[in-house]
Amino acid sequence: MNKKAWTSGLLIVLALLLVAGMVVQYTPSLGTLLSGSANKGTPAIKVGEQVITTQDLQTLRQNNQLLNFTQTGILGDDLKRVAVAAEIQKALYLEGSKGQQVSRAEVNDKVNETREGAKLTDNKAWTDRLAQLGMTDASFRQQVHDSLMIQKQQKVITDAAPKATAAEIQTFYDLNPDQFQSEARIVGRQIVVADKAKADQLLAHLKGGADFSTLATQNSLEFKDRGGALGPVTDGKPAPVTQAVLPAKVGAAAFALNSGGLTDVIADGGKFYIVKVEQLSPATTKPLESVKAQVSDLVNKAKQNAALESWYDGLQKTTKVEYVDPAWTVTDPAVAVVEGQKVPYSELLQTLVSSQQFQGLLQQMPAEQVGPLINQYLKPGANQQLIAQYAAPIIVKAEKLNLVGPRSLLVQQLISYGAKDVTVTDDELIKAYQSNLPQFTSKASANVSEAVFNDKQQALAFRQDFDGQNFVKAASKAGGTVSERGAVTEADPASKLSPALSKAIFTPGSLRKVNGGGLSDVIEQGKHYSVAYVTNLVPATIKSLAEVRDALKEQLLTQKRSTVGTSYMQDKMKSIKVEDNLSKVLEKQQKAVAAAEPKKPTPATPATPDTSATPATPDTSTTPATPDTSATPATPDTSATPATPDTST
């Protein structure tokens, strides 16, 4: 087993160990707890009675690909602050949990459980694997001890959290109906084939009135014994099924047919599907009484999270943090103040580095370009989110609302509360439908063969005489060259049809009907002339408003709720005193980073030599002076050079 695979397996086991019985959101991250707290080393930071060593901080950065992305510039300074904040967070959790007792037997049980799960019961294999992570059995046991200690303390806090009240349960249920939906179901049939052209042909037959069950029995690769019915058939009636029984793309298309009907041909997993929806039972909100236990659990967990958040806030306020090593000294200024509550820069950075936008920038751009972009575009938005989170509990208290949870959840609930009365009118539905017709339109398709002639009269004569029998043979005999284009969709560049020929094929009424198909007009293309033979033509269709009504209504409702709810939140924040200090903090940081960067010496401009006089003969009677080496640059200190990051974490 390679190092990365084993490391991942061990971390998964440890993750289960750390979060078992705990509320994950407010537990120190796994990476933080595995940064080497038991290692001996030079003290860098003291947090209460906990000591963070320089080795702890170096190991955390070196073993974390994200934190070790760069150590220079604004971004390097930010990542250093994140590393320091992570270690301080871990130390705060330990400081707040030091009253809990963990026995040696409890540690042994967890260590043995981890070793068995990783299949490392052999002592040498175990110690060798730990050494690859820069750990020993003793340091690993210390981390397990610390984790269990934190787990016990958090259980004390969550056990003491108040239980959900009837009013809180009702409010949570009312504001989150989407969490308590019964699944939508359809009664339907499907035809599955392995050939796109065959699927197009079958769809054309179905649109022409052919019986779906009969075609499914004759052609489908699946469920042909029951006429393509998606669910088991009882007394001649197929059972309704949920979307999960169909492949993702197929299910999405079928369940979008709110009024029933046929899907287009849908490609998925190398097969081609046509689904007929005979009946749709939409999702509905379950009655509160049937989900009361579930709602109660969710509210209780929200209140436990709030209790843990409050506990950690208290630790930050009451625990002394002392920087011992100047190399790891960082400031943590307030990027905002909300009614006297300081929002620390470290919290903004920790929020930022976990975002997909931030990590995406690191993958796409060099470090020196990422820093300015993050300052300009990401940090302001992240700061506004944190300001809203710190304001949320104040708004809830002022409005006397039955909303509970940590700050981030309260923001979501306030937005939902502000939009609780939002509805979508028929006029809004009609306007949205008309504005988005392309979204509800399927393009025409057909099987196409193209004959190319060098002479226009030959092309015209062929078009006039062709009777629908063997296009390739007839066109070749008439002097044309035939290209089989196969299944073609209107205006599809991949079909290699010219725009003019595509238009001639798919314009309604433009084809001359022949036996089994149709012929296009003669289309001039440079020095050549084309005639297309078209079979299995499926015209473009536009789904009616009735067909898309439910899905469109849900889409509009989501958009309106977001807009109205956000406006409600912004309106309530107007009465809250907020100081946004981000620009000042960033300006000060930029100056500090610039001042800390080594200055590049400006090269002296050489003097222009005086060539007016004859150069003197050099005096070789004296020995050249020994050069002054006192200014020679010292050999760089490589002790802090970051190791190759272990991406397994």
XYZ file of C-alpha atoms in Angstrom:
649
model
C 0.000 0.000 0.000
C 1.458 3.411 -0.933
C 1.913 6.206 1.549
C -0.869 8.386 0.200
C -3.431 5.597 0.203
C -2.530 4.539 3.732
C -2.541 8.117 4.976
C -5.999 8.668 3.541
C -7.232 5.482 5.176
C -5.789 6.443 8.540
C -7.205 9.943 8.383
C -10.649 8.561 7.576
C -10.478 6.332 10.635
C -9.292 9.250 12.730
C -12.051 11.424 11.336
C -14.594 8.910 12.547
C -12.846 8.867 15.891
C -12.856 12.635 16.250
C -16.388 13.400 15.154
C -18.195 10.447 16.709
C -20.895 11.916 18.910
C -19.791 15.480 18.186
C -21.262 18.273 16.123
C -18.778 18.591 13.298
C -19.192 22.254 12.373
C -17.646 23.492 15.582
C -15.042 20.812 16.106
C -11.399 21.550 15.284
C -10.612 20.321 11.802
C -8.962 16.941 11.407
C -5.947 18.485 9.710
C -5.506 20.817 12.656
C -5.621 18.036 15.217
C -3.067 16.022 13.261
C -0.510 18.808 13.015
C 1.763 17.411 15.702
C 0.620 18.841 19.001
C 2.547 16.207 20.928
C 5.873 17.003 19.253
C 8.570 18.568 21.385
C 10.129 21.732 20.053
C 10.805 25.431 20.434
C 7.835 27.366 21.883
C 6.335 29.800 19.373
C 2.942 30.685 20.866
C 1.362 30.110 24.276
C -2.413 29.768 24.490
C -3.377 29.618 28.132
C -1.396 26.623 29.387
C -1.021 25.135 25.877
C 2.229 25.544 23.961
C 2.435 25.706 20.174
C 5.934 24.992 18.898
C 7.678 26.214 15.774
C 7.784 22.552 14.702
C 3.986 22.323 15.006
C 3.552 25.316 12.712
C 6.190 24.212 10.214
C 4.739 20.705 10.037
C 1.239 22.038 9.492
C 2.323 24.172 6.528
C 4.682 21.619 5.024
C 2.119 18.818 5.146
C -0.726 20.916 3.770
C -0.592 21.650 0.053
C -2.909 24.629 0.347
C -1.096 26.313 3.244
C 2.262 25.660 1.588
C 1.209 27.121 -1.784
C 3.467 30.146 -1.244
C 5.267 31.823 1.642
C 5.804 35.214 0.029
C 3.697 38.249 -0.761
C 0.176 39.011 0.432
C -1.005 35.450 -0.209
C 1.929 33.978 1.697
C 1.153 36.272 4.634
C -2.520 35.230 4.541
C -1.668 31.523 4.507
C 0.737 32.010 7.402
C -2.062 33.692 9.364
C -4.376 30.765 8.571
C -1.802 28.261 9.840
C -1.306 30.227 13.059
C -5.065 30.597 13.534
C -5.566 26.847 13.039
C -2.998 25.987 15.700
C -4.444 28.575 18.081
C -7.918 27.161 17.484
C -6.718 23.677 18.371
C -4.980 24.987 21.474
C -8.146 26.831 22.541
C -10.165 23.637 22.264
C -7.590 21.811 24.352
C -7.456 24.602 26.910
C -11.219 24.592 27.195
C -11.317 20.805 27.608
C -8.441 20.265 30.036
C -10.801 19.447 32.897
C -11.942 16.249 31.185
C -10.317 12.972 32.190
C -9.332 10.388 29.584
C -8.033 7.018 30.769
C -5.188 5.047 29.240
C -7.656 2.251 28.494
C -9.826 4.602 26.425
C -6.800 5.705 24.422
C -5.670 2.104 23.917
C -9.111 1.095 22.663
C -9.164 3.867 20.079
C -5.580 3.224 18.960
C -6.266 -0.500 18.564
C -9.463 0.297 16.672
C -7.499 2.561 14.330
C -4.755 0.009 13.755
C -7.225 -2.766 13.016
C -9.149 -0.524 10.639
C -5.929 0.333 8.784
C -4.738 -3.309 8.901
C -1.581 -2.308 10.755
C -1.641 -4.633 13.763
C 2.024 -5.515 13.211
C 4.087 -3.195 15.440
C 6.858 -2.544 12.908
C 4.396 -1.808 10.122
C 2.546 0.557 12.459
C 5.611 2.532 13.553
C 6.960 2.657 9.996
C 3.718 4.145 8.729
C 3.602 6.681 11.541
C 7.187 7.683 10.787
C 6.175 8.460 7.210
C 3.792 11.037 8.685
C 6.430 12.446 11.023
C 4.772 10.850 14.042
C 5.599 8.311 16.720
C 3.341 5.933 18.599
C 3.581 8.210 21.626
C 2.677 11.373 19.692
C -0.189 9.578 17.990
C -1.528 8.412 21.353
C -1.273 11.949 22.689
C -3.366 13.229 19.799
C -5.959 10.523 20.378
C -6.003 11.500 24.058
C -6.523 15.164 23.157
C -9.267 14.303 20.696
C -11.164 12.229 23.237
C -10.767 15.003 25.785
C -12.304 17.570 23.403
C -15.035 15.113 22.478
C -16.010 14.687 26.124
C -16.078 18.440 26.745
C -18.231 19.059 23.699
C -20.646 16.365 24.800
C -21.023 18.145 28.125
C -21.906 21.340 26.263
C -24.298 19.756 23.760
C -26.033 17.750 26.505
C -26.663 20.982 28.392
C -28.099 22.790 25.347
C -31.828 23.599 25.735
C -34.271 21.349 23.875
C -36.459 22.394 20.971
C -39.721 24.097 21.891
C -43.018 23.604 20.065
C -42.794 27.138 18.649
C -39.246 26.564 17.359
C -40.280 23.277 15.749
C -43.261 24.898 14.021
C -41.170 27.818 12.758
C -38.411 25.584 11.402
C -40.968 23.395 9.621
C -42.739 26.414 8.106
C -39.514 27.995 6.839
C -37.970 24.808 5.419
C -40.727 22.944 3.542
C -38.238 21.647 0.962
C -36.613 19.482 3.642
C -39.842 17.590 4.283
C -41.029 16.684 0.808
C -42.440 13.378 -0.342
C -40.721 12.199 -3.528
C -42.355 12.890 -6.873
C -43.361 9.739 -8.754
C -44.368 8.905 -12.308
C -46.217 6.097 -14.012
C -44.385 5.602 -17.271
C -42.700 3.403 -19.840
C -39.349 3.474 -21.584
C -37.663 2.243 -24.737
C -33.915 1.696 -24.535
C -31.820 0.980 -27.637
C -28.120 1.019 -28.474
C -28.374 2.995 -31.729
C -29.179 6.711 -32.040
C -30.619 6.392 -35.536
C -32.941 3.623 -34.383
C -34.027 5.707 -31.382
C -34.798 8.667 -33.668
C -36.805 6.386 -35.949
C -38.795 4.978 -33.023
C -39.491 8.481 -31.699
C -40.827 9.501 -35.103
C -43.151 6.462 -35.097
C -44.348 7.298 -31.587
C -45.059 10.904 -32.541
C -46.978 9.507 -35.498
C -49.290 7.614 -33.155
C -47.597 4.209 -32.761
C -48.356 2.264 -29.562
C -45.532 2.753 -27.052
C -46.010 -0.578 -25.280
C -45.877 -2.502 -28.574
C -42.690 -0.749 -29.757
C -41.070 -1.264 -26.352
C -41.865 -5.004 -26.458
C -40.411 -5.251 -29.954
C -37.317 -3.068 -29.542
C -36.352 -2.166 -25.968
C -33.259 -3.587 -24.312
C -34.895 -3.179 -20.896
C -38.329 -4.118 -19.499
C -39.530 -5.414 -22.873
C -41.394 -8.235 -21.093
C -43.726 -5.636 -19.534
C -44.053 -3.264 -22.455
C -41.297 -0.959 -21.154
C -43.163 -0.220 -17.896
C -40.796 1.434 -15.409
C -42.483 -0.187 -12.409
C -43.866 -3.708 -11.896
C -47.239 -4.268 -13.573
C -50.181 -5.375 -11.419
C -53.610 -5.930 -12.952
C -52.383 -4.237 -16.107
C -51.252 -1.075 -14.295
C -47.561 -0.124 -13.885
C -46.524 0.904 -10.381
C -45.340 4.518 -9.925
C -41.583 5.012 -9.522
C -39.261 7.735 -8.219
C -36.649 9.541 -10.287
C -33.892 7.371 -8.815
C -34.866 4.356 -10.964
C -33.771 6.202 -14.125
C -30.300 7.407 -15.177
C -29.696 11.022 -14.134
C -30.275 12.718 -17.507
C -33.226 10.498 -18.366
C -34.883 11.002 -14.991
C -34.484 14.781 -15.182
C -36.140 14.870 -18.615
C -38.976 12.520 -17.662
C -39.858 14.272 -14.407
C -39.898 17.635 -16.206
C -42.959 16.470 -18.171
C -45.489 17.771 -15.684
C -48.427 17.079 -17.994
C -47.100 13.759 -19.272
C -45.991 12.930 -22.808
C -42.820 11.830 -24.587
C -39.243 12.851 -23.907
C -36.822 13.434 -26.754
C -34.155 10.806 -27.423
C -31.747 11.034 -24.470
C -28.199 9.639 -24.599
C -26.888 8.257 -21.308
C -24.232 5.614 -20.623
C -23.890 4.586 -24.262
C -27.616 3.888 -24.617
C -30.501 5.919 -26.008
C -33.734 6.371 -24.070
C -37.284 7.455 -24.864
C -39.659 7.771 -21.909
C -43.418 8.166 -21.974
C -44.895 9.704 -18.814
C -48.475 8.550 -18.361
C -49.078 10.136 -14.950
C -47.105 12.393 -12.607
C -47.612 12.649 -8.854
C -45.668 15.772 -7.811
C -43.751 16.115 -4.561
C -45.749 17.461 -1.636
C -44.847 18.714 1.822
C -45.421 16.059 4.453
C -47.705 17.013 7.395
C -45.833 18.243 10.463
C -47.134 15.408 12.623
C -45.542 12.816 10.321
C -42.093 14.492 10.459
C -42.193 16.072 13.915
C -39.429 13.843 15.282
C -37.191 14.708 12.325
C -37.835 18.445 12.718
C -37.184 18.237 16.445
C -33.826 16.535 15.848
C -32.804 19.248 13.380
C -33.744 22.045 15.774
C -31.939 20.334 18.670
C -28.778 19.968 16.567
C -28.999 23.628 15.577
C -29.207 24.622 19.242
C -26.280 22.351 20.098
C -24.235 23.981 17.338
C -25.110 27.393 18.729
C -23.973 26.270 22.185
C -20.644 25.060 20.814
C -20.168 28.288 18.882
C -20.855 30.287 22.043
C -18.396 28.127 23.987
C -15.634 28.763 21.460
C -16.408 32.505 21.363
C -15.945 32.535 25.118
C -12.612 30.733 24.874
C -11.366 33.337 22.407
C -12.336 36.183 24.733
C -10.997 34.756 28.001
C -7.852 32.824 27.007
C -4.560 34.684 26.865
C -2.565 34.262 23.651
C 1.140 35.117 23.933
C 3.542 35.151 20.960
C 7.006 33.908 21.954
C 8.792 33.498 18.609
C 8.831 36.752 16.580
C 8.983 34.726 13.350
C 5.456 33.442 14.028
C 3.996 36.594 15.516
C 0.931 37.764 13.635
C -1.729 40.352 14.308
C -5.425 39.558 14.100
C -7.157 42.895 13.544
C -10.916 43.329 13.352
C -12.036 43.515 9.731
C -15.439 44.630 11.022
C -17.185 45.570 14.248
C -20.879 44.694 14.565
C -22.584 46.330 17.551
C -19.306 46.110 19.462
C -18.503 42.535 18.368
C -15.155 42.262 16.587
C -14.913 40.110 13.464
C -11.287 38.874 13.374
C -9.288 38.814 10.153
C -8.379 35.173 10.847
C -12.046 34.177 10.660
C -12.392 35.851 7.267
C -9.279 34.055 5.992
C -10.388 30.662 7.317
C -13.738 31.148 5.586
C -11.996 32.181 2.391
C -9.471 29.350 2.050
C -12.223 26.726 2.298
C -14.180 28.241 -0.606
C -14.166 26.730 -4.093
C -13.503 30.145 -5.643
C -10.293 30.568 -3.661
C -9.018 27.076 -4.370
C -9.943 27.447 -8.040
C -7.783 30.585 -8.329
C -4.817 28.748 -6.825
C -5.138 26.056 -9.485
C -5.358 28.523 -12.355
C -2.948 31.347 -11.557
C 0.522 31.999 -10.107
C 0.703 33.085 -6.480
C 1.781 36.664 -7.188
C -1.411 37.232 -9.214
C -3.777 35.456 -6.818
C -3.144 37.775 -3.864
C -4.361 41.024 -5.504
C -7.400 39.285 -7.041
C -8.448 37.847 -3.697
C -8.078 41.238 -2.034
C -10.145 42.928 -4.732
C -12.893 40.401 -5.391
C -13.173 37.697 -2.709
C -12.347 39.309 0.615
C -14.979 42.086 0.410
C -17.748 39.561 -0.265
C -16.545 37.221 2.473
C -16.422 40.138 4.901
C -20.012 41.117 4.131
C -21.097 37.536 4.768
C -19.409 37.563 8.171
C -20.960 40.917 9.021
C -24.387 39.448 8.232
C -23.632 36.418 10.393
C -22.640 38.544 13.372
C -25.739 40.691 12.873
C -28.123 37.732 12.609
C -28.452 36.914 16.353
C -29.056 40.615 17.082
C -31.873 40.756 14.503
C -33.447 37.532 15.789
C -33.469 38.894 19.336
C -34.791 42.309 18.320
C -37.595 40.792 16.202
C -38.384 38.160 18.879
C -38.310 35.342 16.334
C -38.320 31.626 17.124
C -35.147 31.031 15.119
C -32.230 29.044 16.537
C -28.776 27.905 15.513
C -25.256 29.217 14.982
C -24.686 32.512 13.174
C -24.420 31.053 9.663
C -27.690 29.136 10.011
C -29.493 32.152 11.450
C -28.683 34.140 8.307
C -30.295 31.457 6.154
C -33.324 31.278 8.411
C -33.758 35.054 8.436
C -33.719 35.112 4.636
C -36.337 32.353 4.602
C -38.417 34.213 7.176
C -38.292 37.430 5.153
C -39.536 35.564 2.077
C -42.136 33.377 3.794
C -45.091 35.052 2.055
C -43.603 35.123 -1.454
C -45.764 33.718 -4.259
C -45.557 33.567 -8.061
C -48.452 34.980 -10.094
C -49.787 33.673 -13.403
C -48.630 36.860 -15.125
C -45.075 36.278 -13.866
C -45.178 32.690 -15.113
C -46.372 33.729 -18.574
C -43.721 36.451 -18.838
C -40.942 34.076 -17.762
C -42.143 31.427 -20.199
C -42.204 33.835 -23.130
C -38.795 35.229 -22.216
C -37.227 31.773 -22.102
C -38.813 29.979 -25.075
C -35.444 28.631 -26.346
C -35.121 26.795 -23.026
C -38.350 24.906 -23.772
C -37.693 24.256 -27.475
C -36.225 21.030 -28.841
C -34.443 21.250 -32.200
C -35.578 19.329 -35.262
C -33.629 16.196 -36.224
C -33.394 13.796 -39.167
C -31.240 11.200 -40.893
C -29.486 12.870 -43.839
C -27.597 11.721 -46.924
C -26.006 14.405 -49.127
C -25.335 14.098 -52.871
C -22.879 16.635 -54.353
C -22.853 17.430 -58.092
C -20.423 19.483 -60.165
C -23.166 20.510 -62.614
C -26.340 22.304 -61.541
C -28.446 20.770 -64.324
C -27.396 17.280 -63.240
C -28.481 18.111 -59.676
C -31.829 19.514 -60.807
C -32.493 16.523 -63.064
C -31.638 14.082 -60.283
C -33.931 15.864 -57.827
C -36.757 15.753 -60.346
C -36.329 12.051 -61.278
C -35.445 10.391 -57.929
C -38.277 8.086 -56.789
C -37.033 7.231 -53.293
C -35.367 3.943 -54.226
C -31.695 3.530 -53.215
C -30.475 7.115 -52.932
C -26.785 6.214 -53.065
C -27.080 4.172 -56.230
C -29.365 6.675 -57.990
C -27.247 9.735 -57.092
C -24.011 8.021 -58.134
C -25.551 6.992 -61.451
C -26.628 10.630 -62.007
C -23.045 11.843 -61.521
C -23.153 12.777 -57.829
C -20.894 11.924 -54.883
C -22.785 10.767 -51.771
C -21.842 11.458 -48.147
C -23.818 9.781 -45.363
C -24.331 12.436 -42.659
C -26.353 10.126 -40.388
C -28.497 11.495 -37.573
C -28.371 15.293 -37.721
C -29.775 17.947 -35.399
C -30.778 21.348 -36.721
C -27.913 23.887 -36.801
C -25.443 21.337 -35.383
C -21.879 22.262 -36.549
C -20.745 18.672 -35.996
C -23.048 17.479 -38.794
C -20.833 19.188 -41.434
C -23.924 20.475 -43.220
C -23.698 24.000 -44.547
C -26.117 26.500 -42.963
C -27.941 26.815 -46.295
C -28.436 23.065 -46.639
C -29.480 22.734 -42.987
C -32.074 25.458 -43.524
C -33.352 23.731 -46.664
C -33.772 20.479 -44.713
C -35.442 21.784 -41.573
C -37.650 24.592 -42.902
C -41.197 23.212 -42.636
C -42.710 22.360 -46.059
C -39.430 22.755 -47.974
C -38.841 19.054 -48.842
C -40.179 17.273 -51.915
C -41.842 14.113 -50.625
C -40.580 10.855 -52.103
C -41.126 7.263 -51.087
C -39.955 6.961 -47.442
C -38.494 10.446 -47.137
C -37.959 13.824 -48.750
C -35.546 15.725 -51.000
C -34.213 19.203 -50.361
C -33.920 21.902 -53.007
C -30.680 22.102 -54.955
C -28.325 24.223 -52.856
C -25.383 25.992 -54.467
C -22.201 25.646 -52.421
C -19.281 27.328 -54.130
C -18.661 25.455 -57.383
C -20.775 22.480 -56.317
C -24.483 21.736 -55.914
C -25.997 19.645 -53.102
C -29.223 17.683 -52.730
C -30.095 16.138 -49.345
C -32.173 13.000 -48.886
C -33.994 13.150 -45.538
C -35.626 10.347 -43.554
C -37.017 10.107 -40.010
C -37.599 13.848 -39.846
C -38.668 14.935 -36.356
C -39.793 18.572 -36.362
C -38.822 21.047 -33.680
C -41.233 21.147 -30.739
C -41.987 23.749 -28.119
C -43.162 22.562 -24.727
C -46.338 24.309 -23.693
C -46.589 26.391 -20.552
C -48.784 23.672 -19.062
C -45.968 21.126 -19.539
C -43.317 23.233 -17.825
C -45.525 25.156 -15.414
C -44.577 23.393 -12.182
C -40.829 23.387 -12.835
C -40.858 27.003 -14.003
C -42.921 28.058 -11.005
C -40.462 26.414 -8.612
C -37.560 28.122 -10.367
C -39.212 31.550 -10.145
C -40.214 30.965 -6.549
C -36.629 30.167 -5.582
C -35.366 33.324 -7.296
C -38.006 35.557 -5.723
C -37.456 34.118 -2.261
C -33.740 34.790 -2.510
C -34.288 38.369 -3.677
C -37.026 39.235 -1.177
C -35.339 37.438 1.724
C -32.006 39.139 1.099
C -33.736 42.521 0.929
C -35.410 41.784 4.272
C -32.042 40.945 5.829
C -30.439 44.107 4.427
C -33.314 46.244 5.659
C -33.030 44.883 9.201
C -29.277 45.474 9.204
C -29.803 49.200 8.662
C -30.581 49.584 12.357
C -27.376 47.808 13.403
C -24.139 49.698 13.922
C -21.471 48.246 11.623
C -17.885 49.336 11.040
C -16.284 47.828 7.949
C -12.513 48.047 8.483
C -11.422 45.658 5.731
C -9.841 48.249 3.435
C -7.782 49.676 6.323
C -6.652 46.199 7.390
C -5.615 45.267 3.845
C -3.774 48.548 3.337
C -1.817 48.078 6.551
C -1.037 44.459 5.653
C 0.230 45.448 2.213
C 2.585 48.013 3.708
C 3.896 45.500 6.249
C 4.468 42.823 3.604
C 6.225 45.298 1.314
C 8.442 46.502 4.167
C 9.418 42.925 5.064
C 10.472 42.032 1.535
C 14.238 42.167 0.930
C 15.291 45.276 -0.956
C 17.005 44.673 -4.263
C 20.174 46.821 -4.573
C 20.050 49.376 -7.353
C 23.081 48.833 -9.613
C 25.416 51.833 -9.777
C 25.761 53.560 -13.151
C 29.370 53.118 -14.325
C 31.317 56.332 -14.865
C 32.191 57.279 -18.434
C 35.934 56.640 -18.885
C 38.143 59.631 -19.725
C 39.760 58.722 -23.016
C 41.442 62.084 -23.567
C 44.652 61.029 -21.867
C 46.947 58.098 -22.545
C 46.339 55.387 -19.961
C 49.045 55.141 -17.354
C 51.070 51.956 -17.160
C 49.696 49.920 -14.280
C 51.885 49.801 -11.168
C 52.661 46.130 -10.601
C 55.085 46.711 -7.782
C 52.481 46.151 -5.082
C 50.504 43.020 -4.338
C 46.748 43.363 -4.890
C 44.776 43.782 -1.702
C 42.858 40.785 -0.427
C 39.150 41.284 -1.219
C 36.876 42.168 1.680
C 34.665 39.124 2.211
C 32.782 40.593 5.113
C 29.969 41.638 2.768
C 29.767 38.315 0.983
C 26.214 36.967 1.254
C 25.893 34.277 3.882
C 24.932 30.758 2.884
C 21.141 30.630 2.948
C 19.540 28.940 5.944
C 17.749 25.930 4.486
C 16.397 24.695 7.785
C 13.050 26.347 7.104
C 12.825 25.322 3.476
C 9.383 23.763 3.067
C 9.295 20.056 2.384
C 7.413 18.709 -0.600
C 3.797 18.911 0.503
C 2.020 15.666 1.276
C -1.146 16.018 -0.774
C -2.769 13.050 0.898
C -4.304 15.320 3.493
